[in-house]
Amino acid sequence: MALAILLALLVPAASAFYLPGIAPSEYDEGAPLKILANKLVSAKNVVPFDYYSLPLCTPPNAGKSNRLSLGQVLMGERAEPTSYDLSMNVNETCKLLCDKSYDQQDVAHFKDRVADEYNARLNLDNLPVIVKGKNDLDEEVFQLGYPLGFMEGDATPCLYNHLAFTVRYHKPSGPMYAKDANQFRVVGFEVVPMSVAHTKDDKSELTTCPVESSASPQCLTASSTSVTYTYDITYIESELQWATRWDPLLKANPELKEIQWTVYLDFARYNNIDDDEEIQEESGWKLIHGDVFRPPAASGLLSVFVGSGAQILCMTGVTLVFALLGFLSPSFRGGLLTTMLSLWVLSSAVCGYYSARIYSGLGGTNKKSVTLGSAFLFSGATFVIFFGLNFLLWVSGSTGAVPFFTLLLLLVMWFGISVPLNVIGAFIGYKQKAFEFPVRTNQIPREIPNSSIFSNVLFGLASGILPFGVVFMELVFILNSIWQNEIFYFFGFLGAVFLILVLTCAEVSIVLTYLQLSKESYHWWWPAYISTASSGLYVFGYSLIFLFTQPGLKGIHVVSTLIYTGYMLLGSFMFALGAGCIGFLSSFAFVRKIYASVHID
Ligand SMILES: *[C@@H]1O[C@H](CO)[C@@H](O)[C@H](O)[C@H]1NC(C)=O
């Protein structure tokens, strides 16, 4: 039932999109092509805006956004119509888009956005427009979207009012296509933005056409506030196949991948060092067999944490598998977020189940509050942060603000699907036979020789640096891609990092637990959890350092900084829950295993 509702909710959102790689759009010669406006984004300011939040050439049907997936809406994407009038394989030069004249308020508005280096994102046939350029090493690089303009001095914005588009098309050939079939597929979409102060003759024909790159720029000053927008369109045939049209965009940065591989190999080597050697020698741990399974303080909270972590791991794991199988190609826009959200909701049952299993194993009796806790702890934290940030975005008039209906949909998904699934999971968890421990727990707690629980916790906090070290390099790339609004699709590498992270967390926690048990200290439950969960603190700390070392920090808006911090807080919390869960479960398995081999006389 719940599943049916979820599918019913998601299917209409997704049906506006083909499955990636399956259904290309084919155009006849002269068929109309639609350029859609997505949003204005900037590397200096993480708040995105509607394309038409600026007085650009607005078509009569503006505001009627095309259908988007839930993930796209949440990411602040839009697909607004534009007035560009294109026909497949018909070159045009200096076509008039519209004439505009601006008042002082408009000019101030443009100035803000141009000074913040906002980029306008346009799409054609689901392909984003790019601007090509060269980097310092003379390699070809590209930028998503085109810059709105540039500043002349501190006060004068100049606009890129002439866009020279290039559409690359591919004509499929092969036995399935008739030789003379004139079917065109879009495989590339580029633009060269230009600024030109257009002039007209007495017949109001533009005299500045075709536009030269040496033309004098269109700047908005007190005396000049009318702007004529024009565009060129050139079609060029390409050998690039439709199925691989995203490859040039994804392969744009070969150096990046190389660095990542080096790090990966280093960590792989590091992870191969054997930890077993020390385990042979000491035997203090055998002495505490009568206390080692004594339930910890706040066992309910621990169960809820571990359950939520299991949910996060489940979601991340399945998302990565989907991504590696190629289901999340960038042409399925917003697909990553939609997938993660759906998986999150569906895996609520995992959370309920694990919380219940651990809690009943620890002999807990307050089952109801643990179940409620598992249903609301992480989701609640997420929603509070998310609604708070959304309120900020809404106040600043950004497209990033999620529409009311979407918020409602999220609430329905939470209360209507996630919570019931959680309860069902918990029900199944409690129904099952509780864990059995290999040794019996004594009535009277044993004294712990010269060791305080605080030193164990401190030790646990310090050891979180190891899992953090594993993800450190990846984190740099992810943060850069969030900050610079670039595409991040190194899923293969991310998958490898995820596996290494799981192994590292397990090892760190087991080694720590073992050392502690050897000191005859049996309060191992929480330290085992904290030893890996604490890496979330390092992740958050590092993301703050990253923020404060951004070169353009002074120009970054407060709202931007808050939003970034909010999302990083959430991300680090997820990381902590996931890592803690792995640490706890592996220590738990380890302790059960070693005490199973103890023979008590
Ligand atoms: C459009 O312009 C490009 C570049 O100048 C040229 O290669 C192509 O043949 C032109 N296409 C048509 C249909 O005229």
XYZ file of C-alpha atoms and ligand atoms in Angstrom:
615
model
C 0.000 0.000 0.000
C 2.634 2.453 1.121
C 4.805 1.396 -1.773
C 1.935 1.951 -4.185
C 1.440 5.496 -2.887
C 5.135 6.223 -3.188
C 5.262 4.922 -6.731
C 2.130 6.826 -7.622
C 3.755 9.985 -6.306
C 7.042 9.489 -8.069
C 5.910 8.123 -11.392
C 4.187 11.243 -12.712
C 7.233 13.230 -11.717
C 9.534 10.867 -13.543
C 7.437 10.117 -16.595
C 8.342 13.439 -18.167
C 11.810 11.939 -18.579
C 13.067 9.059 -20.647
C 15.237 6.511 -18.983
C 18.765 7.666 -19.725
C 20.358 6.156 -22.759
C 17.192 4.561 -24.055
C 15.106 7.055 -25.955
C 16.812 9.829 -27.900
C 14.693 12.618 -29.342
C 14.914 12.796 -33.115
C 14.231 15.949 -35.052
C 13.458 16.471 -38.729
C 15.262 19.200 -40.587
C 13.517 22.467 -39.721
C 11.703 21.043 -36.687
C 11.434 23.497 -33.790
C 13.875 23.115 -30.903
C 13.111 24.411 -27.446
C 15.673 26.086 -25.233
C 14.557 25.912 -21.608
C 15.806 28.221 -18.876
C 16.921 26.467 -15.731
C 18.269 28.884 -13.148
C 20.897 31.434 -12.235
C 23.726 30.044 -10.128
C 27.004 31.391 -8.897
C 30.189 30.069 -7.356
C 30.284 33.098 -5.077
C 26.786 32.668 -3.740
C 25.168 29.262 -3.272
C 21.654 30.713 -3.470
C 20.189 29.952 -6.922
C 17.626 32.252 -8.538
C 14.920 31.921 -11.118
C 16.059 32.766 -14.609
C 13.268 35.321 -14.885
C 14.044 36.909 -11.526
C 16.012 39.274 -13.771
C 14.108 41.265 -16.425
C 15.435 39.230 -19.362
C 13.422 38.570 -22.515
C 10.327 37.043 -21.004
C 8.072 35.035 -23.331
C 4.288 35.292 -22.858
C 4.147 31.766 -21.418
C 6.964 32.319 -18.883
C 6.327 30.899 -15.442
C 4.801 27.734 -16.843
C 7.625 25.492 -15.789
C 7.778 22.095 -17.469
C 7.449 18.991 -15.385
C 10.379 18.113 -13.174
C 11.345 15.277 -10.911
C 11.162 15.731 -7.155
C 14.949 15.801 -6.949
C 15.111 18.600 -9.491
C 12.571 20.675 -7.610
C 14.514 20.157 -4.395
C 17.731 21.232 -6.103
C 16.075 24.445 -7.211
C 15.963 23.469 -10.886
C 13.330 24.861 -13.188
C 12.531 24.453 -16.863
C 10.983 27.725 -17.999
C 10.243 28.436 -21.646
C 12.374 31.028 -23.462
C 11.736 33.111 -26.581
C 14.619 31.657 -28.588
C 13.186 30.472 -31.877
C 15.258 27.609 -33.290
C 14.727 25.203 -36.155
C 16.873 22.113 -36.575
C 19.758 22.660 -38.986
C 18.736 26.177 -40.028
C 21.621 28.574 -39.342
C 20.664 32.084 -38.320
C 22.674 35.219 -37.701
C 21.883 38.079 -35.379
C 18.270 37.202 -34.749
C 16.415 39.685 -32.573
C 15.276 38.269 -29.241
C 13.772 41.408 -27.692
C 14.355 45.069 -26.849
C 14.349 46.080 -23.225
C 14.753 49.330 -21.400
C 15.560 49.290 -17.741
C 14.907 51.607 -14.812
C 17.405 52.288 -12.036
C 16.035 49.476 -9.903
C 16.541 46.939 -12.710
C 20.078 48.200 -13.243
C 20.855 47.784 -9.551
C 19.439 44.285 -9.741
C 21.639 43.392 -12.715
C 24.613 44.889 -10.963
C 24.127 42.618 -7.925
C 23.884 39.469 -9.997
C 26.718 40.332 -12.373
C 29.022 41.306 -9.506
C 28.231 37.968 -7.861
C 29.271 36.257 -11.118
C 25.941 34.560 -11.694
C 25.739 32.073 -14.547
C 22.575 31.423 -16.495
C 21.813 27.751 -17.083
C 19.956 26.905 -20.290
C 19.090 23.460 -21.579
C 18.411 22.137 -25.036
C 17.068 18.608 -25.372
C 18.102 17.999 -21.748
C 21.685 19.015 -22.448
C 23.087 21.984 -20.510
C 24.661 24.829 -22.418
C 28.413 25.162 -21.894
C 31.016 27.834 -22.545
C 34.342 26.458 -23.687
C 37.671 27.937 -22.726
C 41.299 27.125 -22.056
C 42.942 26.718 -18.651
C 46.486 27.768 -17.680
C 47.889 24.540 -19.102
C 46.213 25.320 -22.435
C 43.815 22.409 -22.044
C 40.231 22.680 -23.112
C 37.912 23.244 -20.184
C 34.278 24.240 -20.011
C 31.866 25.962 -17.739
C 28.204 25.103 -17.272
C 25.892 27.949 -18.234
C 26.950 31.321 -19.571
C 27.967 34.332 -17.456
C 25.366 37.120 -17.351
C 27.971 39.787 -17.889
C 31.071 41.371 -16.430
C 31.789 44.413 -14.300
C 33.503 47.460 -15.691
C 35.062 49.019 -12.630
C 33.074 48.636 -9.437
C 29.812 50.210 -10.462
C 29.021 49.438 -14.093
C 27.618 46.072 -15.141
C 28.023 45.117 -18.790
C 25.685 42.456 -20.162
C 26.317 39.601 -22.543
C 23.348 40.466 -24.712
C 24.396 38.541 -27.815
C 24.626 34.775 -27.564
C 26.290 32.826 -30.345
C 24.924 29.286 -29.930
C 26.390 26.206 -31.534
C 24.257 23.092 -31.696
C 26.108 19.900 -32.548
C 23.963 17.228 -34.107
C 24.498 13.631 -35.050
C 22.773 11.861 -37.914
C 22.385 8.245 -36.932
C 23.286 5.752 -39.619
C 23.236 2.004 -39.777
C 21.028 -0.768 -41.031
C 18.098 0.412 -38.894
C 17.994 3.800 -40.561
C 17.070 4.510 -44.136
C 19.973 6.093 -46.018
C 18.176 9.331 -46.724
C 16.319 9.567 -43.416
C 16.971 13.098 -42.268
C 16.821 12.512 -38.568
C 18.909 14.727 -36.331
C 19.890 14.149 -32.728
C 21.281 16.861 -30.482
C 24.683 15.876 -29.081
C 26.208 19.196 -28.057
C 25.131 22.657 -27.029
C 27.646 25.483 -26.681
C 27.499 29.239 -26.505
C 29.891 32.139 -26.907
C 28.475 35.069 -24.926
C 29.221 38.526 -26.335
C 28.506 42.043 -25.215
C 27.616 44.499 -27.954
C 26.054 47.961 -27.828
C 23.636 47.507 -30.730
C 22.801 50.506 -32.905
C 19.951 50.878 -35.394
C 19.583 52.826 -38.619
C 16.491 54.862 -39.606
C 14.679 51.721 -40.801
C 15.376 50.340 -37.307
C 17.605 47.636 -38.779
C 20.549 46.669 -36.571
C 23.776 48.132 -37.986
C 25.976 46.156 -35.617
C 25.284 42.808 -37.288
C 26.878 40.366 -37.663
C 28.426 40.858 -34.238
C 32.213 41.180 -34.166
C 34.180 40.255 -31.088
C 35.704 43.742 -31.198
C 32.291 45.438 -30.875
C 31.926 47.986 -28.077
C 30.280 46.366 -25.042
C 26.755 46.923 -23.790
C 27.165 48.469 -20.352
C 24.372 49.798 -18.169
C 25.154 53.388 -17.242
C 22.915 56.260 -16.146
C 22.505 57.392 -19.755
C 22.317 54.024 -21.468
C 19.676 51.680 -20.099
C 18.132 50.085 -23.152
C 19.436 46.751 -24.302
C 18.782 44.808 -27.491
C 19.137 41.061 -27.089
C 20.175 39.016 -30.121
C 21.509 35.567 -30.915
C 23.218 33.505 -33.611
C 22.674 29.848 -34.130
C 25.012 27.529 -35.982
C 24.490 23.829 -36.575
C 27.507 21.601 -36.945
C 27.468 17.911 -37.705
C 29.292 15.738 -35.177
C 30.594 12.192 -35.049
C 29.646 11.992 -31.372
C 26.900 9.424 -30.799
C 23.805 10.370 -28.865
C 24.436 7.688 -26.242
C 27.830 9.174 -25.409
C 26.928 12.833 -25.639
C 27.608 13.379 -21.922
C 31.091 11.903 -22.080
C 32.942 15.058 -23.113
C 31.379 16.883 -20.175
C 32.223 14.154 -17.685
C 35.725 13.551 -19.007
C 36.619 17.196 -18.915
C 38.940 16.906 -15.971
C 41.361 14.024 -16.388
C 43.849 15.266 -13.760
C 41.199 15.058 -11.091
C 40.713 11.382 -11.632
C 44.410 10.662 -11.534
C 44.828 12.259 -8.135
C 41.904 10.275 -6.886
C 43.415 7.020 -8.056
C 46.726 7.706 -6.358
C 44.988 8.331 -3.074
C 42.911 5.236 -3.514
C 45.981 3.060 -4.068
C 47.687 4.567 -1.022
C 44.777 3.779 1.187
C 44.420 0.333 -0.243
C 48.045 -0.320 0.710
C 47.520 1.157 4.145
C 44.479 -0.975 4.683
C 46.403 -4.142 3.960
C 48.659 -3.789 7.001
C 47.755 -6.584 9.338
C 46.258 -5.715 12.664
C 46.235 -9.280 13.883
C 49.723 -9.451 15.372
C 48.970 -7.881 18.730
C 45.777 -9.821 19.190
C 47.686 -12.996 20.037
C 49.530 -11.789 23.126
C 47.443 -10.357 25.925
C 44.548 -12.083 27.557
C 43.136 -9.623 30.103
C 39.891 -9.653 28.203
C 39.035 -13.189 29.261
C 38.759 -12.077 32.871
C 35.745 -9.903 32.234
C 33.501 -12.495 30.595
C 30.936 -12.038 33.340
C 30.512 -8.310 32.579
C 31.286 -7.819 28.944
C 27.652 -8.108 27.876
C 26.270 -5.985 30.693
C 23.934 -3.549 28.874
C 25.294 -0.019 28.579
C 23.713 3.159 29.908
C 21.197 4.752 27.520
C 20.891 1.528 25.544
C 17.731 2.873 23.865
C 19.586 5.842 22.413
C 22.404 3.618 21.224
C 19.885 1.347 19.479
C 18.216 4.294 17.766
C 21.591 5.633 16.583
C 22.657 2.272 15.228
C 19.279 1.753 13.513
C 19.393 5.169 11.832
C 22.960 4.467 10.740
C 21.860 1.194 9.166
C 19.199 3.091 7.229
C 21.766 5.580 5.937
C 24.177 2.818 4.932
C 21.392 0.973 3.155
C 20.379 4.092 1.222
C 23.980 4.982 0.335
C 24.854 1.456 -0.705
C 21.871 0.996 -2.999
C 22.289 4.496 -4.477
C 25.908 3.680 -5.293
C 24.922 0.421 -6.925
C 22.346 2.256 -9.063
C 24.921 4.877 -9.931
C 27.534 2.291 -10.864
C 25.043 0.486 -13.079
C 24.590 3.789 -14.887
C 21.000 4.501 -13.865
C 21.939 7.908 -12.518
C 23.536 9.357 -15.607
C 23.440 13.139 -15.562
C 20.765 13.150 -18.258
C 18.350 11.837 -15.645
C 18.413 15.229 -14.028
C 17.715 15.452 -10.329
C 17.801 11.671 -10.434
C 20.377 11.337 -7.692
C 18.335 13.207 -5.142
C 15.037 11.587 -6.182
C 16.596 8.145 -5.892
C 18.162 8.873 -2.523
C 14.924 10.237 -1.112
C 12.866 7.270 -2.288
C 15.434 4.808 -0.972
C 15.567 6.715 2.278
C 11.838 6.377 2.749
C 11.799 2.710 1.762
C 14.704 1.791 4.019
C 12.908 3.155 7.085
C 11.965 -0.435 7.771
C 15.676 -1.262 8.116
C 16.006 1.443 10.743
C 13.058 0.175 12.761
C 14.263 -3.392 12.471
C 17.838 -2.787 13.589
C 16.854 -0.517 16.463
C 14.440 -3.159 17.692
C 16.917 -6.036 17.341
C 19.686 -4.279 19.220
C 17.379 -2.909 21.873
C 15.729 -6.222 22.650
C 19.162 -7.889 22.608
C 20.250 -5.434 25.274
C 17.220 -6.385 27.318
C 15.469 -3.047 26.922
C 11.829 -2.765 27.931
C 10.817 0.676 26.720
C 10.046 -0.559 23.225
C 7.585 2.126 22.203
C 9.864 5.088 22.768
C 12.736 3.377 20.971
C 10.503 2.748 17.958
C 9.295 6.344 17.967
C 12.862 7.541 18.433
C 14.037 5.547 15.433
C 11.206 6.975 13.320
C 11.845 10.578 14.291
C 15.440 11.119 15.391
C 17.225 11.507 12.102
C 14.235 12.394 9.926
C 13.246 15.005 12.497
C 16.705 16.561 12.541
C 16.736 16.583 8.741
C 13.359 18.232 8.466
C 14.154 20.897 11.042
C 17.357 21.869 9.223
C 15.731 21.582 5.820
C 12.708 23.691 6.717
C 14.936 26.260 8.375
C 17.122 26.583 5.286
C 14.110 26.620 3.044
C 12.679 29.484 5.049
C 15.928 31.399 4.558
C 15.833 30.744 0.810
C 12.207 31.775 0.651
C 12.974 35.038 2.436
C 15.756 35.787 -0.021
C 13.439 35.078 -2.975
C 15.483 32.238 -4.441
C 14.298 29.447 -6.765
C 16.093 27.145 -4.363
C 13.116 27.596 -2.046
C 11.019 24.479 -2.358
C 7.405 25.155 -3.326
C 4.719 24.591 -0.719
C 3.306 21.599 -2.535
C 6.669 19.844 -2.554
C 7.076 20.447 1.174
C 3.674 18.902 1.663
C 4.696 15.933 -0.465
C 7.798 15.468 1.689
C 5.686 15.516 4.840
C 3.297 12.968 3.347
C 6.253 10.755 2.422
C 7.577 11.037 5.956
C 4.406 10.475 7.946
C 2.512 8.385 5.420
C 5.237 5.986 4.321
C 8.438 6.299 6.302
C 6.927 6.176 9.809
C 4.620 3.190 9.112
C 7.473 1.266 7.453
C 9.609 2.012 10.479
C 6.974 0.647 12.813
C 6.563 -2.472 10.687
C 10.339 -3.004 10.738
C 10.396 -2.608 14.508
C 7.516 -5.044 14.867
C 9.405 -7.688 12.896
C 12.568 -6.942 14.881
C 10.895 -7.462 18.250
C 9.134 -10.586 17.022
C 12.436 -12.305 16.354
C 14.357 -14.087 19.060
C 16.686 -11.669 20.840
C 20.452 -12.041 20.424
C 21.992 -14.685 22.599
C 25.274 -13.950 24.228
C 27.941 -16.645 24.472
C 28.659 -15.985 28.158
C 26.402 -15.225 31.095
C 26.487 -11.865 32.823
C 27.211 -11.894 36.575
C 24.801 -10.330 39.038
C 27.376 -8.081 40.623
C 29.397 -5.771 38.383
C 33.135 -6.259 38.564
C 35.386 -3.397 39.528
C 37.284 -1.850 36.662
C 40.984 -1.417 37.424
C 42.422 2.104 37.001
C 40.569 3.114 33.870
C 37.864 5.685 33.521
C 35.123 5.659 30.956
C 36.147 9.205 30.064
C 39.567 8.194 28.864
C 37.881 5.554 26.710
C 35.512 8.109 25.239
C 38.370 10.534 24.623
C 40.281 7.791 22.901
C 37.207 7.066 20.795
C 36.918 10.718 19.816
C 40.548 10.791 18.739
C 40.318 7.631 16.660
C 37.580 9.149 14.475
C 40.406 10.827 12.582
C 41.146 7.531 10.792
C 37.833 7.097 8.923
C 37.936 10.815 8.233
C 41.368 10.361 6.658
C 39.904 7.835 4.237
C 37.283 10.199 2.892
C 39.366 13.344 3.164
C 40.420 13.652 -0.480
C 36.996 12.695 -1.747
C 35.515 15.312 0.545
C 37.656 18.005 -1.051
C 36.243 17.122 -4.472
C 32.678 16.919 -3.230
C 32.911 20.258 -1.435
C 34.449 21.861 -4.499
C 31.688 20.522 -6.665
C 28.973 21.753 -4.294
C 30.627 25.106 -4.004
C 31.256 25.579 -7.673
C 27.987 24.059 -8.819
C 29.810 21.598 -11.011
C 28.823 18.090 -11.938
C 30.086 15.430 -9.589
C 29.798 12.012 -11.102
C 32.860 10.023 -10.054
C 30.674 7.243 -8.777
C 33.179 4.496 -9.447
C 35.701 6.119 -7.198
C 33.081 7.006 -4.645
C 32.059 3.342 -4.508
C 35.656 2.296 -3.848
C 35.993 4.909 -1.107
C 32.769 3.682 0.450
C 34.069 0.122 0.655
C 37.395 1.206 2.108
C 35.548 3.383 4.581
C 33.461 0.437 5.761
C 36.582 -1.693 6.222
C 38.473 1.067 8.004
C 35.605 1.780 10.388
C 35.321 -1.901 11.221
C 39.058 -2.223 11.853
C 39.402 0.940 13.906
C 36.514 0.039 16.126
C 37.570 -3.586 16.607
C 41.158 -2.670 17.471
C 39.972 -0.056 19.936
C 37.479 -2.370 21.555
C 40.070 -5.083 21.848
C 42.608 -2.758 23.491
C 39.966 -1.653 25.915
C 38.825 -5.140 26.834
C 42.456 -6.073 27.386
C 42.581 -3.400 30.043
C 39.700 -5.271 31.691
C 37.357 -2.371 31.077
C 33.994 -3.682 29.962
C 32.218 -0.393 29.121
C 32.951 -0.951 25.479
C 29.550 -0.317 23.852
C 29.576 3.445 23.589
C 33.344 3.815 22.977
C 33.019 1.305 20.115
C 30.282 3.467 18.624
C 32.049 6.768 19.259
C 35.393 5.553 17.902
C 34.009 5.764 14.361
C 31.003 8.077 14.762
C 33.369 10.825 15.911
C 34.710 11.041 12.355
C 31.540 13.046 11.610
C 32.952 15.799 13.836
C 36.109 15.887 11.760
C 34.109 16.023 8.540
C 32.098 18.956 9.849
C 35.210 20.685 11.182
C 36.919 20.288 7.859
C 33.948 21.613 5.912
C 34.056 24.758 8.081
C 37.781 25.144 7.415
C 37.034 24.703 3.717
C 34.423 27.452 3.943
C 36.708 29.905 5.701
C 39.556 29.328 3.295
C 37.453 30.040 0.202
C 39.291 32.763 -1.685
C 36.134 34.756 -2.358
C 34.745 34.484 1.180
C 34.302 38.231 1.618
C 32.003 38.384 -1.366
C 29.892 35.459 -0.164
C 26.507 36.176 1.290
C 25.491 35.354 4.832
C 22.516 33.316 3.620
C 24.856 31.329 1.410
C 27.148 30.595 4.302
C 24.251 29.531 6.500
C 22.865 27.230 3.843
C 26.225 25.663 3.236
C 26.775 25.173 6.981
C 23.287 23.710 7.407
C 23.761 21.160 4.669
C 27.229 20.257 5.887
C 25.884 19.791 9.404
C 23.309 17.410 8.034
C 25.868 15.608 5.877
C 28.306 15.222 8.770
C 25.530 13.923 11.001
C 24.674 11.315 8.384
C 28.323 10.426 8.091
C 28.625 10.048 11.871
C 25.536 7.819 12.073
C 26.693 5.624 9.198
C 30.280 5.276 10.416
C 29.141 4.725 14.011
C 26.804 1.980 12.911
C 29.588 0.122 11.108
C 31.912 0.551 14.078
C 29.358 -0.659 16.578
C 28.131 -3.642 14.588
C 31.637 -4.879 13.807
C 32.779 -4.554 17.413
C 29.606 -6.288 18.511
C 30.239 -9.191 16.148
C 33.894 -9.285 17.201
C 33.152 -9.389 20.924
C 30.547 -12.106 20.491
C 33.001 -14.092 18.446
C 35.937 -13.938 20.845
C 33.881 -14.704 23.920
C 32.268 -17.630 22.157
C 35.709 -19.247 22.152
C 36.199 -18.797 25.903
C 35.692 -21.921 27.990
C 34.552 -21.109 31.462
C 35.227 -23.693 34.130
C 25.668 26.236 -40.774
O 26.947 26.838 -40.511
C 28.008 25.904 -40.372
C 29.249 26.680 -39.966
O 29.465 27.772 -40.750
C 28.192 25.150 -41.685
O 29.242 24.214 -41.525
C 26.892 24.435 -41.995
O 26.998 23.776 -43.226
C 25.731 25.417 -42.041
N 24.505 24.658 -42.158
C 23.565 24.966 -43.079
C 22.363 24.099 -43.126
O 23.685 25.895 -43.837
